[in-house]
Each structure stands twice: as structure tokens, then as C-alpha cells.
Amino acid sequence: MLNTQKAVDASVIALNRGMAELQVLVILYDVTYLRQVEQMQLDFVGNVSHELKTPVTAISGFAETLLAGAKDDPKTLDQFLHIIYDESSRLTQLITDILTLSRPDSGQAQAKPVAVADLVAEALKSLQQPIADKQLQVKVAVPQDLTITTVPAKFSQVVRNLLNNAVFYNRQGGVVTVAAKADEKNLHLSVQDTGIGIAENDQERIFERFYRVDKARSRHNGGTGLGLAIVHDMVQQLGGEITLESQLGVGSTFKVTLPLADLPSFYKG
Ligand code: ADP
């Protein structure tokens, strides 16, 4: 009897010790997570400063050279003013993207029914010029009556950013295909291109903020390196998922799955 009691006491002590160890483990995990978040924030601020510096340095450098006398040559004046204008546009886009990523969701956004075909058509309209310049063929397979109840601004940003990349990273005379369909719960949207493709070792990092396979090419296309990070954030906020299939030199397909109506409770308003 006495022995049984001792065994029970020992088990209780072991259990308590086990619980204490468990608690210590939980706290350690928490600290590691907080450190990771802190490090990510520091990295982001570091990257932001670096990215902002590039256009600012160009703008002040070219303006200074003009003021020092280069403005007297009309050709140089025109050339430098164009550079200053392009760099200011880049700066504006960068600031817009940074604010989109770092602004906490205000919770004000209301979910509404959105016609997917209309939203795709609108996004393509703003890309008319680069599509014509590259002589791209655009194929759209989206049923006219397909609607999704979602946050329009966020969904639109996802579609616009994916289409933007499908155009800019495409080859001359290539094809962009947008397709959408629904099952009973989800919308399945895919944006496919016949462009440069993304190597396997880059694919897992492609949604990171400021990650670019080819910095010079991204810059040339007016990219900020934040487009896919924004897409990833928005898709997550809307309760969906995004995947990528890509082959170097063949092209890429981004596939987005979003709930047709069952949004995170945050947006039901
Ligand atoms: P960026 O402003 O540089 O385009 P993104 O976040 O949109 O930034 O994309 C990150 C990087 O992923 C790009 O710099 C590019 O290297 C690569 N990428 C994105 N979309 C495509 C695509 N459709 N085809 C090939 N590469 C792509």
C-alpha cells in the first residue's frame, strides 16, 4: 500500500516536473519566434532603406549635374530629366508597395461579390501598352457569370501583380493565359506565361520581400521586388493559397485558390 502511494507520489512529481519542463519549452519556443519576427522586421527595414536609397541617389545626382551646368545642353537636359522622372516614379511605386505590406489591415474592408471576368479585363486594360510592345497573345478562359464574394481591392491586386509579371517576364511574341473556374467551395485562378521561367532553387524564395532572381531585369521592368510578397500576403489574408509551377526557359504558372464566399471572419463585417 505504502509502496503504491510512493509510486503515485513519484509519478505526480515526475508529471509536475514534466509540466514545468513543458512550460520552459513553450517559453523558449515563444522567444525564438519573437526573435525571428524581430529579425525579419530588422531585415525589412534594412532592405527598405537600401531600396529607397537607390532612386534617391540617382535623382539627386542627376539634378546636381544639371545644376552644375549640364542643363545648358538641351539633349543632356532632356535625357537627365527623363531619368529623374523614371526614378521618381520608381520611388512612388516603392513607397506604395511598402505601405501596402506594412500597413496593418484596418478591418474596414468589406467583402462584395466580384465578377472575375470583369476584374481580369480591367487588369489587362492597364497592361495594353506593354502587351502590344511585346506582341503578346492573351488568352482568357473565365466564365462571364463566375463571381466570388471577396475583398475587391485585395483580389484585384493579386490579379494585377500576377498579370504584370506574366507580361514583363515573358518573351517577345509569347502567350499569357488566364483561366478561372470554381468548384463548390473555391475559386481556382491560374496565370500562365511562356517567359523566362524560374529555376527550382529560386522558386521557394520567390514570395519573399525584395527577392529577385535578376535584379537588373526587375529594375529595367520598373519592378520593386515586392509584387509577389504582396500577392502572397493578400491571398493569405483572403483565406486562400498560392502555388507556383515553373520551368526555366519555358514559363511559369501561378495558381491561386480562394474561398468563393467563406472568407476569414474578419471581413464578414
Ligand atoms: P519584381 O518587382 O522584381 O517583379 P516580384 O515580387 O513581382 O518583384 O517578383 C520577384 C521576382 O520573381 C522577380 O524579380 C523575378 O525574378 C521573379 N518572377 C516573378 N514573376 C515571374 C514570372 N512570371 N516569370 C519569371 N520570373 C518571375
mmCIF file of C-alpha atoms in Angstrom, residues 4-217:
data_model
loop_
_atom_site.group_PDB
_atom_site.id
_atom_site.type_symbol
_atom_site.label_atom_id
_atom_site.label_comp_id
_atom_site.label_asym_id
_atom_site.label_seq_id
_atom_site.Cartn_x
_atom_site.Cartn_y
_atom_site.Cartn_z
ATOM 1 C CA THR A 4 1.823 2.154 -4.196
ATOM 2 C CA GLN A 5 1.382 5.607 -2.596
ATOM 3 C CA LYS A 6 5.106 6.297 -3.103
ATOM 4 C CA ALA A 7 4.825 5.313 -6.738
ATOM 5 C CA VAL A 8 1.825 7.610 -7.198
ATOM 6 C CA ASP A 9 3.694 10.484 -5.457
ATOM 7 C CA ALA A 10 6.723 9.853 -7.671
ATOM 8 C CA SER A 11 4.514 9.902 -10.766
ATOM 9 C CA VAL A 12 2.877 13.154 -9.667
ATOM 10 C CA ILE A 13 6.318 14.729 -9.044
ATOM 11 C CA ALA A 14 7.521 13.459 -12.436
ATOM 12 C CA LEU A 15 4.385 14.791 -14.059
ATOM 13 C CA ASN A 16 4.815 18.200 -12.396
ATOM 14 C CA ARG A 17 8.445 18.276 -13.447
ATOM 15 C CA GLY A 18 7.358 17.234 -16.909
ATOM 16 C CA MET A 19 4.811 20.066 -16.965
ATOM 17 C CA ALA A 20 7.438 22.535 -15.759
ATOM 18 C CA GLU A 21 9.794 21.363 -18.490
ATOM 19 C CA LEU A 22 6.995 21.660 -20.983
ATOM 20 C CA GLN A 23 6.333 25.228 -19.867
ATOM 21 C CA VAL A 24 10.005 26.112 -20.167
ATOM 22 C CA LEU A 25 9.989 24.635 -23.651
ATOM 23 C CA VAL A 26 6.923 26.636 -24.649
ATOM 24 C CA ILE A 27 8.512 29.876 -23.397
ATOM 25 C CA LEU A 28 11.746 29.129 -25.272
ATOM 26 C CA TYR A 29 9.791 28.489 -28.462
ATOM 27 C CA ASP A 30 7.939 31.762 -27.973
ATOM 28 C CA VAL A 31 11.180 33.715 -27.544
ATOM 29 C CA THR A 32 12.676 32.079 -30.648
ATOM 30 C CA TYR A 33 9.579 33.042 -32.621
ATOM 31 C CA LEU A 34 9.699 36.628 -31.330
ATOM 32 C CA ARG A 35 13.400 36.835 -32.221
ATOM 33 C CA GLN A 36 12.617 35.589 -35.726
ATOM 34 C CA VAL A 37 9.877 38.199 -36.146
ATOM 35 C CA GLU A 38 12.220 40.892 -34.776
ATOM 36 C CA GLN A 39 14.977 39.804 -37.182
ATOM 37 C CA MET A 40 12.544 39.799 -40.115
ATOM 38 C CA GLN A 41 11.443 43.327 -39.231
ATOM 39 C CA LEU A 42 15.067 44.487 -38.978
ATOM 40 C CA ASP A 43 15.884 42.856 -42.335
ATOM 41 C CA PHE A 44 12.839 44.523 -43.903
ATOM 42 C CA VAL A 45 13.802 47.973 -42.587
ATOM 43 C CA GLY A 46 17.381 47.391 -43.822
ATOM 44 C CA ASN A 47 16.140 46.361 -47.266
ATOM 45 C CA VAL A 48 13.684 49.262 -47.437
ATOM 46 C CA SER A 49 16.425 51.802 -46.652
ATOM 47 C CA HIS A 50 18.703 50.267 -49.252
ATOM 48 C CA GLU A 51 15.968 50.155 -51.916
ATOM 49 C CA LEU A 52 14.890 53.751 -51.226
ATOM 50 C CA LYS A 53 18.455 54.997 -51.381
ATOM 51 C CA THR A 54 18.985 53.830 -54.984
ATOM 52 C CA PRO A 55 16.407 56.108 -56.694
ATOM 53 C CA VAL A 56 17.048 58.989 -54.283
ATOM 54 C CA THR A 57 20.788 58.877 -55.037
ATOM 55 C CA ALA A 58 20.074 58.848 -58.795
ATOM 56 C CA ILE A 59 17.614 61.764 -58.561
ATOM 57 C CA SER A 60 19.923 63.985 -56.514
ATOM 58 C CA GLY A 61 22.986 63.006 -58.575
ATOM 59 C CA PHE A 62 21.406 63.857 -61.931
ATOM 60 C CA ALA A 63 19.800 67.049 -60.591
ATOM 61 C CA GLU A 64 23.164 68.168 -59.183
ATOM 62 C CA THR A 65 24.909 67.517 -62.523
ATOM 63 C CA LEU A 66 22.218 69.529 -64.344
ATOM 64 C CA LEU A 67 22.581 72.414 -61.901
ATOM 65 C CA ALA A 68 26.363 72.344 -62.303
ATOM 66 C CA GLY A 69 25.935 73.257 -65.984
ATOM 67 C CA ALA A 70 24.753 70.149 -67.854
ATOM 68 C CA LYS A 71 21.328 71.798 -68.279
ATOM 69 C CA ASP A 72 22.810 74.098 -70.941
ATOM 70 C CA ASP A 73 22.994 71.202 -73.386
ATOM 71 C CA PRO A 74 19.350 70.565 -74.482
ATOM 72 C CA LYS A 75 19.980 66.866 -75.271
ATOM 73 C CA THR A 76 21.543 66.165 -71.864
ATOM 74 C CA LEU A 77 18.805 68.180 -70.159
ATOM 75 C CA ASP A 78 16.098 66.065 -71.830
ATOM 76 C CA GLN A 79 17.895 62.786 -71.103
ATOM 77 C CA PHE A 80 18.569 63.594 -67.434
ATOM 78 C CA LEU A 81 15.027 64.882 -66.842
ATOM 79 C CA HIS A 82 13.674 61.577 -68.155
ATOM 80 C CA ILE A 83 15.918 59.653 -65.768
ATOM 81 C CA ILE A 84 14.804 61.852 -62.859
ATOM 82 C CA TYR A 85 11.165 61.294 -63.823
ATOM 83 C CA ASP A 86 11.597 57.479 -64.076
ATOM 84 C CA GLU A 87 13.411 57.304 -60.757
ATOM 85 C CA SER A 88 10.697 59.373 -59.020
ATOM 86 C CA SER A 89 8.049 57.019 -60.442
ATOM 87 C CA ARG A 90 10.026 54.077 -59.061
ATOM 88 C CA LEU A 91 10.216 55.798 -55.682
ATOM 89 C CA THR A 92 6.440 56.353 -55.663
ATOM 90 C CA GLN A 93 5.768 52.703 -56.556
ATOM 91 C CA LEU A 94 8.217 51.533 -53.900
ATOM 92 C CA ILE A 95 6.546 53.654 -51.209
ATOM 93 C CA THR A 96 3.072 52.439 -52.289
ATOM 94 C CA ASP A 97 4.234 48.791 -52.112
ATOM 95 C CA ILE A 98 5.968 49.252 -48.752
ATOM 96 C CA LEU A 99 2.843 50.855 -47.286
ATOM 97 C CA THR A 100 0.644 48.053 -48.690
ATOM 98 C CA LEU A 101 2.854 45.470 -46.997
ATOM 99 C CA SER A 102 3.386 47.157 -43.660
ATOM 100 C CA ARG A 103 0.020 48.784 -43.057
ATOM 101 C CA PRO A 104 -1.971 46.585 -40.683
ATOM 102 C CA ASP A 105 -5.315 45.532 -42.098
ATOM 103 C CA SER A 106 -7.734 48.155 -40.834
ATOM 104 C CA GLY A 107 -10.608 45.679 -40.799
ATOM 105 C CA GLN A 108 -12.683 48.237 -42.691
ATOM 106 C CA ALA A 109 -12.596 46.245 -45.915
ATOM 107 C CA GLN A 110 -15.984 44.834 -46.882
ATOM 108 C CA ALA A 111 -16.420 41.668 -48.870
ATOM 109 C CA LYS A 112 -18.539 42.094 -52.004
ATOM 110 C CA PRO A 113 -19.479 39.917 -54.990
ATOM 111 C CA VAL A 114 -16.931 40.435 -57.761
ATOM 112 C CA ALA A 115 -17.274 39.322 -61.399
ATOM 113 C CA VAL A 116 -13.929 37.621 -62.056
ATOM 114 C CA ALA A 117 -14.014 38.207 -65.856
ATOM 115 C CA ASP A 118 -14.546 41.977 -65.382
ATOM 116 C CA LEU A 119 -11.696 42.236 -62.919
ATOM 117 C CA VAL A 120 -9.325 40.338 -65.247
ATOM 118 C CA ALA A 121 -10.388 42.546 -68.206
ATOM 119 C CA GLU A 122 -9.705 45.680 -66.154
ATOM 120 C CA ALA A 123 -6.236 44.454 -65.163
ATOM 121 C CA LEU A 124 -5.419 43.600 -68.784
ATOM 122 C CA LYS A 125 -6.565 47.024 -69.956
ATOM 123 C CA SER A 126 -3.905 48.737 -67.865
ATOM 124 C CA LEU A 127 -1.296 46.447 -69.471
ATOM 125 C CA GLN A 128 -2.399 47.168 -73.058
ATOM 126 C CA GLN A 129 0.761 49.068 -73.998
ATOM 127 C CA PRO A 130 3.393 46.546 -72.791
ATOM 128 C CA ILE A 131 1.274 43.707 -74.247
ATOM 129 C CA ALA A 132 1.300 45.457 -77.652
ATOM 130 C CA ASP A 133 5.020 46.315 -77.391
ATOM 131 C CA LYS A 134 5.875 42.660 -76.771
ATOM 132 C CA GLN A 135 3.312 41.381 -79.302
ATOM 133 C CA LEU A 136 1.908 39.007 -76.725
ATOM 134 C CA GLN A 137 -1.099 36.792 -77.315
ATOM 135 C CA VAL A 138 -3.513 36.918 -74.378
ATOM 136 C CA LYS A 139 -5.924 34.025 -73.824
ATOM 137 C CA VAL A 140 -8.669 34.429 -71.252
ATOM 138 C CA ALA A 141 -10.780 31.464 -70.161
ATOM 139 C CA VAL A 142 -13.001 32.916 -67.462
ATOM 140 C CA PRO A 143 -16.780 32.237 -67.468
ATOM 141 C CA GLN A 144 -18.743 35.507 -67.642
ATOM 142 C CA ASP A 145 -21.041 34.518 -64.780
ATOM 143 C CA LEU A 146 -18.250 33.472 -62.397
ATOM 144 C CA THR A 147 -18.381 35.585 -59.222
ATOM 145 C CA ILE A 148 -16.560 35.476 -55.916
ATOM 146 C CA THR A 149 -17.505 37.225 -52.696
ATOM 147 C CA THR A 150 -14.247 38.712 -51.543
ATOM 148 C CA VAL A 151 -12.439 41.978 -50.772
ATOM 149 C CA PRO A 152 -12.299 43.546 -54.276
ATOM 150 C CA ALA A 153 -9.170 45.690 -53.753
ATOM 151 C CA LYS A 154 -7.131 42.767 -52.446
ATOM 152 C CA PHE A 155 -8.312 40.310 -55.099
ATOM 153 C CA SER A 156 -7.677 42.893 -57.797
ATOM 154 C CA GLN A 157 -4.130 43.470 -56.524
ATOM 155 C CA VAL A 158 -3.425 39.717 -56.718
ATOM 156 C CA VAL A 159 -4.633 39.513 -60.325
ATOM 157 C CA ARG A 160 -2.853 42.716 -61.392
ATOM 158 C CA ASN A 161 0.507 41.763 -59.882
ATOM 159 C CA LEU A 162 0.441 38.249 -61.369
ATOM 160 C CA LEU A 163 -0.538 39.574 -64.809
ATOM 161 C CA ASN A 164 2.107 42.273 -64.588
ATOM 162 C CA ASN A 165 4.796 39.653 -64.081
ATOM 163 C CA ALA A 166 3.338 37.337 -66.756
ATOM 164 C CA VAL A 167 3.726 40.234 -69.231
ATOM 165 C CA PHE A 168 7.066 41.636 -68.080
ATOM 166 C CA TYR A 169 8.888 38.325 -67.675
ATOM 167 C CA ASN A 170 7.506 36.971 -70.957
ATOM 168 C CA ARG A 171 9.414 36.670 -74.222
ATOM 169 C CA GLN A 172 8.669 38.710 -77.333
ATOM 170 C CA GLY A 173 5.636 37.184 -79.101
ATOM 171 C CA GLY A 174 4.839 34.970 -76.098
ATOM 172 C CA VAL A 175 1.484 33.924 -74.631
ATOM 173 C CA VAL A 176 -0.289 34.878 -71.397
ATOM 174 C CA THR A 177 -3.159 32.602 -70.348
ATOM 175 C CA VAL A 178 -5.607 33.458 -67.574
ATOM 176 C CA ALA A 179 -8.085 30.773 -66.577
ATOM 177 C CA ALA A 180 -10.602 30.562 -63.772
ATOM 178 C CA LYS A 181 -13.174 28.040 -62.622
ATOM 179 C CA ALA A 182 -14.978 27.201 -59.433
ATOM 180 C CA ASP A 183 -15.845 24.083 -57.509
ATOM 181 C CA GLU A 184 -18.491 24.116 -54.794
ATOM 182 C CA LYS A 185 -16.215 25.921 -52.294
ATOM 183 C CA ASN A 186 -13.298 27.599 -54.067
ATOM 184 C CA LEU A 187 -12.270 29.724 -56.978
ATOM 185 C CA HIS A 188 -9.271 28.380 -58.914
ATOM 186 C CA LEU A 189 -7.443 31.037 -60.898
ATOM 187 C CA SER A 190 -4.283 30.471 -62.891
ATOM 188 C CA VAL A 191 -1.983 32.916 -64.640
ATOM 189 C CA GLN A 192 0.397 31.270 -67.072
ATOM 190 C CA ASP A 193 3.186 32.722 -69.195
ATOM 191 C CA THR A 194 5.706 31.496 -71.746
ATOM 192 C CA GLY A 195 8.505 33.611 -70.322
ATOM 193 C CA ILE A 196 11.936 33.159 -68.808
ATOM 194 C CA GLY A 197 10.736 30.765 -66.067
ATOM 195 C CA ILE A 198 12.093 30.467 -62.530
ATOM 196 C CA ALA A 199 14.805 27.965 -61.547
ATOM 197 C CA GLU A 200 13.865 25.389 -58.922
ATOM 198 C CA ASN A 201 16.199 26.769 -56.245
ATOM 199 C CA ASP A 202 14.683 30.262 -56.634
ATOM 200 C CA GLN A 203 11.077 29.058 -56.504
ATOM 201 C CA GLU A 204 10.917 28.635 -52.722
ATOM 202 C CA ARG A 205 12.187 32.194 -52.123
ATOM 203 C CA ILE A 206 10.173 33.947 -54.806
ATOM 204 C CA PHE A 207 7.456 35.184 -52.416
ATOM 205 C CA GLU A 208 9.987 36.785 -50.021
ATOM 206 C CA ARG A 209 10.087 40.552 -49.809
ATOM 207 C CA PHE A 210 12.708 42.051 -52.157
ATOM 208 C CA TYR A 211 13.781 38.654 -53.511
ATOM 209 C CA ARG A 212 14.633 38.978 -57.197
ATOM 210 C CA VAL A 213 16.262 36.426 -59.467
ATOM 211 C CA ASP A 214 17.777 39.092 -61.689
ATOM 212 C CA LYS A 215 17.949 42.497 -60.054
ATOM 213 C CA ALA A 216 18.877 44.368 -63.222
ATOM 214 C CA ARG A 217 15.999 42.854 -65.183
#
